[in-house]
PDB file of C-alpha atoms in Angstrom:
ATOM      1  CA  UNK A  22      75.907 235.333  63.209  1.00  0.00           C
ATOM      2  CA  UNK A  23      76.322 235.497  67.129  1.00  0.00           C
ATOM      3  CA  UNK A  24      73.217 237.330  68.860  1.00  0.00           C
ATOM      4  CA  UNK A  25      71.920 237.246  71.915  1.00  0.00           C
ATOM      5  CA  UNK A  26      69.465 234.856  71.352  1.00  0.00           C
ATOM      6  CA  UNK A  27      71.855 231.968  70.673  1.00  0.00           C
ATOM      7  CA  UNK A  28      73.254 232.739  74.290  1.00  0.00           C
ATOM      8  CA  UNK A  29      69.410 232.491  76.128  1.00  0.00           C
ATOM      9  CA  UNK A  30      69.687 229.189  74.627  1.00  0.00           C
ATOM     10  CA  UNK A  31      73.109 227.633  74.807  1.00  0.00           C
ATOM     11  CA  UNK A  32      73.263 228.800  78.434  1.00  0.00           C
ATOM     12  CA  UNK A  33      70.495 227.179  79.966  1.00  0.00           C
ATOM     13  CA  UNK A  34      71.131 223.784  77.624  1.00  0.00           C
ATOM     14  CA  UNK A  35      74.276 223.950  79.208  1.00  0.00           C
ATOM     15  CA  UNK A  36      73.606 224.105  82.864  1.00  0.00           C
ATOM     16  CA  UNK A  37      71.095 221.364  82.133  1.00  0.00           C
ATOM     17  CA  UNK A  38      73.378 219.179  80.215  1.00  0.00           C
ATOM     18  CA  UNK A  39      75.828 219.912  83.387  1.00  0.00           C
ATOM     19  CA  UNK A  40      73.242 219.208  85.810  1.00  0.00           C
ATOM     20  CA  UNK A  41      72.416 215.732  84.329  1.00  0.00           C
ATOM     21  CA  UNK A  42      75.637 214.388  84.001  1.00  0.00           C
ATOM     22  CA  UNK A  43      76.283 215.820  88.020  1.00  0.00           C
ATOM     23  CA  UNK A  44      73.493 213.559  89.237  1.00  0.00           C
ATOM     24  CA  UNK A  45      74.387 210.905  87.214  1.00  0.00           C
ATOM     25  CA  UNK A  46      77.544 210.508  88.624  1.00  0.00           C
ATOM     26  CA  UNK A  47      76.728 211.437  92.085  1.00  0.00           C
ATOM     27  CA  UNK A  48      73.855 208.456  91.838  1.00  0.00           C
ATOM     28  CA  UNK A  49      76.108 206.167  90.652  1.00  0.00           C
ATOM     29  CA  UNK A  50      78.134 206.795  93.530  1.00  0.00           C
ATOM     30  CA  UNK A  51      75.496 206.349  96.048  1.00  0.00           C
ATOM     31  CA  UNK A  52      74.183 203.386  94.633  1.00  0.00           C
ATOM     32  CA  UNK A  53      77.267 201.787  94.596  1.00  0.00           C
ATOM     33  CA  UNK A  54      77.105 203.301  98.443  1.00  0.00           C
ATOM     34  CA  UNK A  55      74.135 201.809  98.792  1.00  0.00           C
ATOM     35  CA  UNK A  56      75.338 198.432  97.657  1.00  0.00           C
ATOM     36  CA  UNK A  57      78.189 198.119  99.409  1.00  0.00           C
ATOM     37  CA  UNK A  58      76.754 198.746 102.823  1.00  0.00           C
ATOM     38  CA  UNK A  59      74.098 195.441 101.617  1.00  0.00           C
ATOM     39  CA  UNK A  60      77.061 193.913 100.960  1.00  0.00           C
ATOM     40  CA  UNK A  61      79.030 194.493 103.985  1.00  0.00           C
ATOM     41  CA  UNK A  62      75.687 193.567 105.714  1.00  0.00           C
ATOM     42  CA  UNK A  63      75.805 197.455 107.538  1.00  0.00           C
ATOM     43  CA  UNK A  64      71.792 197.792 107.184  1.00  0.00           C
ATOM     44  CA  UNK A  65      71.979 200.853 109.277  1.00  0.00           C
ATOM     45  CA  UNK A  66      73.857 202.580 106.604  1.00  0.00           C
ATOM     46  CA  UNK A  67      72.069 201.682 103.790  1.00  0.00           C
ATOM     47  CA  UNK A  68      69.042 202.592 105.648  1.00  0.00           C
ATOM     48  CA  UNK A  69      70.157 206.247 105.462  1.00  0.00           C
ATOM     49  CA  UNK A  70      69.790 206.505 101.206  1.00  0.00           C
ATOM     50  CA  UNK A  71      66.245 205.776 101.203  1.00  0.00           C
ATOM     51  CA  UNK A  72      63.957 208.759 100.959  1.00  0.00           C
ATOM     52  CA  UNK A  73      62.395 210.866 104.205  1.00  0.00           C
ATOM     53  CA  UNK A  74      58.884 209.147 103.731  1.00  0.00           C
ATOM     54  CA  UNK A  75      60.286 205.526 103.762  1.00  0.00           C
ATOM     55  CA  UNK A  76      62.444 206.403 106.664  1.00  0.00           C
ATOM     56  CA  UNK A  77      58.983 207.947 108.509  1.00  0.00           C
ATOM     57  CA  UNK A  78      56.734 205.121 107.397  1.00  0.00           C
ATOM     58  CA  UNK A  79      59.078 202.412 107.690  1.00  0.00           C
ATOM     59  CA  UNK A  80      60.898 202.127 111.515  1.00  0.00           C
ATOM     60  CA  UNK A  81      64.624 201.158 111.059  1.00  0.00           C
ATOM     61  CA  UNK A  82      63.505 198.224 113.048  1.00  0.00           C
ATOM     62  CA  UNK A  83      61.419 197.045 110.438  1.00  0.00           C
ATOM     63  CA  UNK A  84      63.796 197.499 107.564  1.00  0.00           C
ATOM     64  CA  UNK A  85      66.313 195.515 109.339  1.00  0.00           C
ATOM     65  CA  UNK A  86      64.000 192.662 109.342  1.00  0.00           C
ATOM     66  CA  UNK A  87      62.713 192.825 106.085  1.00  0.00           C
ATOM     67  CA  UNK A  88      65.943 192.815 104.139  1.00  0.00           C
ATOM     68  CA  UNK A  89      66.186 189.488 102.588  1.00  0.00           C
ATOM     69  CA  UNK A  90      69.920 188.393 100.603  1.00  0.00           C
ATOM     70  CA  UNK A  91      72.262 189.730 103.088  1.00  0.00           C
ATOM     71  CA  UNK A  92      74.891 187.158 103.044  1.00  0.00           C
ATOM     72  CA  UNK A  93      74.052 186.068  99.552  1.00  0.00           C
ATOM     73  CA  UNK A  94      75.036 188.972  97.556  1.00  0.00           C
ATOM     74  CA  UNK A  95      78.224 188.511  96.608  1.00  0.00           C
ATOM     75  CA  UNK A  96      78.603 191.085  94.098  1.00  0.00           C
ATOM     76  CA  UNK A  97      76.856 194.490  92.811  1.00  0.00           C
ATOM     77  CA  UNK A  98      77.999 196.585  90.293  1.00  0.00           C
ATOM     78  CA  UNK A  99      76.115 199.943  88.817  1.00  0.00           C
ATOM     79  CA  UNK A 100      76.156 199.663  85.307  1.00  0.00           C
ATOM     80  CA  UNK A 101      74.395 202.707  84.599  1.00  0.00           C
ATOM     81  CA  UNK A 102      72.466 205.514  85.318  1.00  0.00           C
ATOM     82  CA  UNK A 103      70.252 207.308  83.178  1.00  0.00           C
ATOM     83  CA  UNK A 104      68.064 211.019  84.403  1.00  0.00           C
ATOM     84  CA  UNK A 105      65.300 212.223  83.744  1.00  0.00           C
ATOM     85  CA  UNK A 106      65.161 216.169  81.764  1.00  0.00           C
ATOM     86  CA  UNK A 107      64.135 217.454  84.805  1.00  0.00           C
ATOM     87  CA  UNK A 108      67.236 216.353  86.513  1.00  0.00           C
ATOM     88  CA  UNK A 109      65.060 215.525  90.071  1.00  0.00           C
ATOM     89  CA  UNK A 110      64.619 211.471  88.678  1.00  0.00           C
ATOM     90  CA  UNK A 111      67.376 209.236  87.684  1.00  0.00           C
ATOM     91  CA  UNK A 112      67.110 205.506  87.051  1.00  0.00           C
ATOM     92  CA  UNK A 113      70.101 203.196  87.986  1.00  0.00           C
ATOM     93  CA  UNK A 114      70.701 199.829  86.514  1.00  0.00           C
ATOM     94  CA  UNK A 115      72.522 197.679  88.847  1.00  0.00           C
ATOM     95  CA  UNK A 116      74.069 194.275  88.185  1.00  0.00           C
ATOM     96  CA  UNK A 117      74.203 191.977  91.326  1.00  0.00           C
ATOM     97  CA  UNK A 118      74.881 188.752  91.861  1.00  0.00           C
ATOM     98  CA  UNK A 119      74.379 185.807  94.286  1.00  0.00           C
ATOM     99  CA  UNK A 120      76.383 183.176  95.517  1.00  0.00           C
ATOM    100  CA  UNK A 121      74.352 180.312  96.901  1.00  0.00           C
ATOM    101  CA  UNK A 122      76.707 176.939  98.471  1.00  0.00           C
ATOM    102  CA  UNK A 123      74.384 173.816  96.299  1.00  0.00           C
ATOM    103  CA  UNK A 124      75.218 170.197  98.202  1.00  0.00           C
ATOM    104  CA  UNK A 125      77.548 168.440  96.091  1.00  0.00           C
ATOM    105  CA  UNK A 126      79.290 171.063  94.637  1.00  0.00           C
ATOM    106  CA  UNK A 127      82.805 172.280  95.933  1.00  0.00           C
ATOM    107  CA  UNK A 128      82.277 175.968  95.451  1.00  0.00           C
ATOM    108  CA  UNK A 129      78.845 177.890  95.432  1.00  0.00           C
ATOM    109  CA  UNK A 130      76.881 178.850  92.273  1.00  0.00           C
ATOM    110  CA  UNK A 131      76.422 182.138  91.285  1.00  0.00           C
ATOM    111  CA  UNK A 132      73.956 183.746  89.054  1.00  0.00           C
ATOM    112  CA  UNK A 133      73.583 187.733  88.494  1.00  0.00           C
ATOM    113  CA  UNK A 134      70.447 189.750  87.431  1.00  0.00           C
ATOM    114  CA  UNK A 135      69.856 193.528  86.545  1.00  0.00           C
ATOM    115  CA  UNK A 136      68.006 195.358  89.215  1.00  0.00           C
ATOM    116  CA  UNK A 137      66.627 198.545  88.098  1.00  0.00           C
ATOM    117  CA  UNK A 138      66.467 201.146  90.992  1.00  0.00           C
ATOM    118  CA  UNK A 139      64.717 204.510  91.203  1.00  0.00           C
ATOM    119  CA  UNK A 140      66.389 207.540  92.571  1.00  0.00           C
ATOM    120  CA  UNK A 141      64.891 210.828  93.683  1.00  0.00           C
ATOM    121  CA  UNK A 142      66.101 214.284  94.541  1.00  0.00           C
ATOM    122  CA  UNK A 143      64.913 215.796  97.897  1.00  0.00           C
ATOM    123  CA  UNK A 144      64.700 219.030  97.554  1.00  0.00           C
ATOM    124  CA  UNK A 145      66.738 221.464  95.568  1.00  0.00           C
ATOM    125  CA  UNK A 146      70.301 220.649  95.888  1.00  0.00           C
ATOM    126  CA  UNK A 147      69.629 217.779  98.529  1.00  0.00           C
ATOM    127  CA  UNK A 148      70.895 214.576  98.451  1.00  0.00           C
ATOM    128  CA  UNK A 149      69.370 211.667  96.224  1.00  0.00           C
ATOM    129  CA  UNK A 150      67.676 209.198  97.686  1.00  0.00           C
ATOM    130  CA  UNK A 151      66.609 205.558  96.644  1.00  0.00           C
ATOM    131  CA  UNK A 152      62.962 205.263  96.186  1.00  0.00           C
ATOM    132  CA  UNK A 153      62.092 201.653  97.112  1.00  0.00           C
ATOM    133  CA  UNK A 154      59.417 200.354  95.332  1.00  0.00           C
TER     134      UNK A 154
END
């Protein structure tokens, strides 16, 4: 039995099931953004995915010489990303890893940890932004 009903529901599930697997993807792709520019030690880029109030309450200036691990990150890797119903909140888990040179040792040591990361939405249909913590 097909009614109208069922379609006020199944639509908007829909759209919302649509809308979560969207950010998903597109915050996995800008974490892995975000990453990369760490990695590539291009501060000024990664500066640009943190959210509007960071930006005004932190100078670029500042962030530039705060950021502590360029140069030993060696790796980082988003594992996964997980939103909240609302779709405006999505965590990210993200695996990096650092390579530090030990005396004594021909190559450096690396060890890897899970960093989890919160992403916002500014505005509707902005761009998401990471929400450091």
């Amino acid at each position: 039995m097909s009614s109208r009903f069922d379609w006020v529901i199944v639509l908007p599930l829909c759209w919302m099931l649509t809308a979560c697997v969207s950010g998903e993807t597109t915050v996995k792709q800008a974490a892995q953004q975000r990453w990369n520019a760490l990695l590539a030690g291009d501060l000024q880029q990664a500066y640009q995915y943190y959210t509007d109030a960071f930006k005004q309450t932190v100078p670029y200036e500042h962030f530039r010489n705060s950021v502590q691990g360029v140069g030993l990150w060696s790796k980082a890797q988003v594992q996964k990303v997980s939103c909240d119903v609302s779709g405006d909140k999505c965590n990210a888990e993200v695996e990096v890893t650092v390579a530090m040179k030990m005396r004594g040792l021909p190559k450096p040591v690396e060890t890897s940890d899970l960093i989890h990361e919160t992403w916002t939405k500014e505005g509707n249909f902005s761009d998401w932004r990471y929400v450091k913590k």
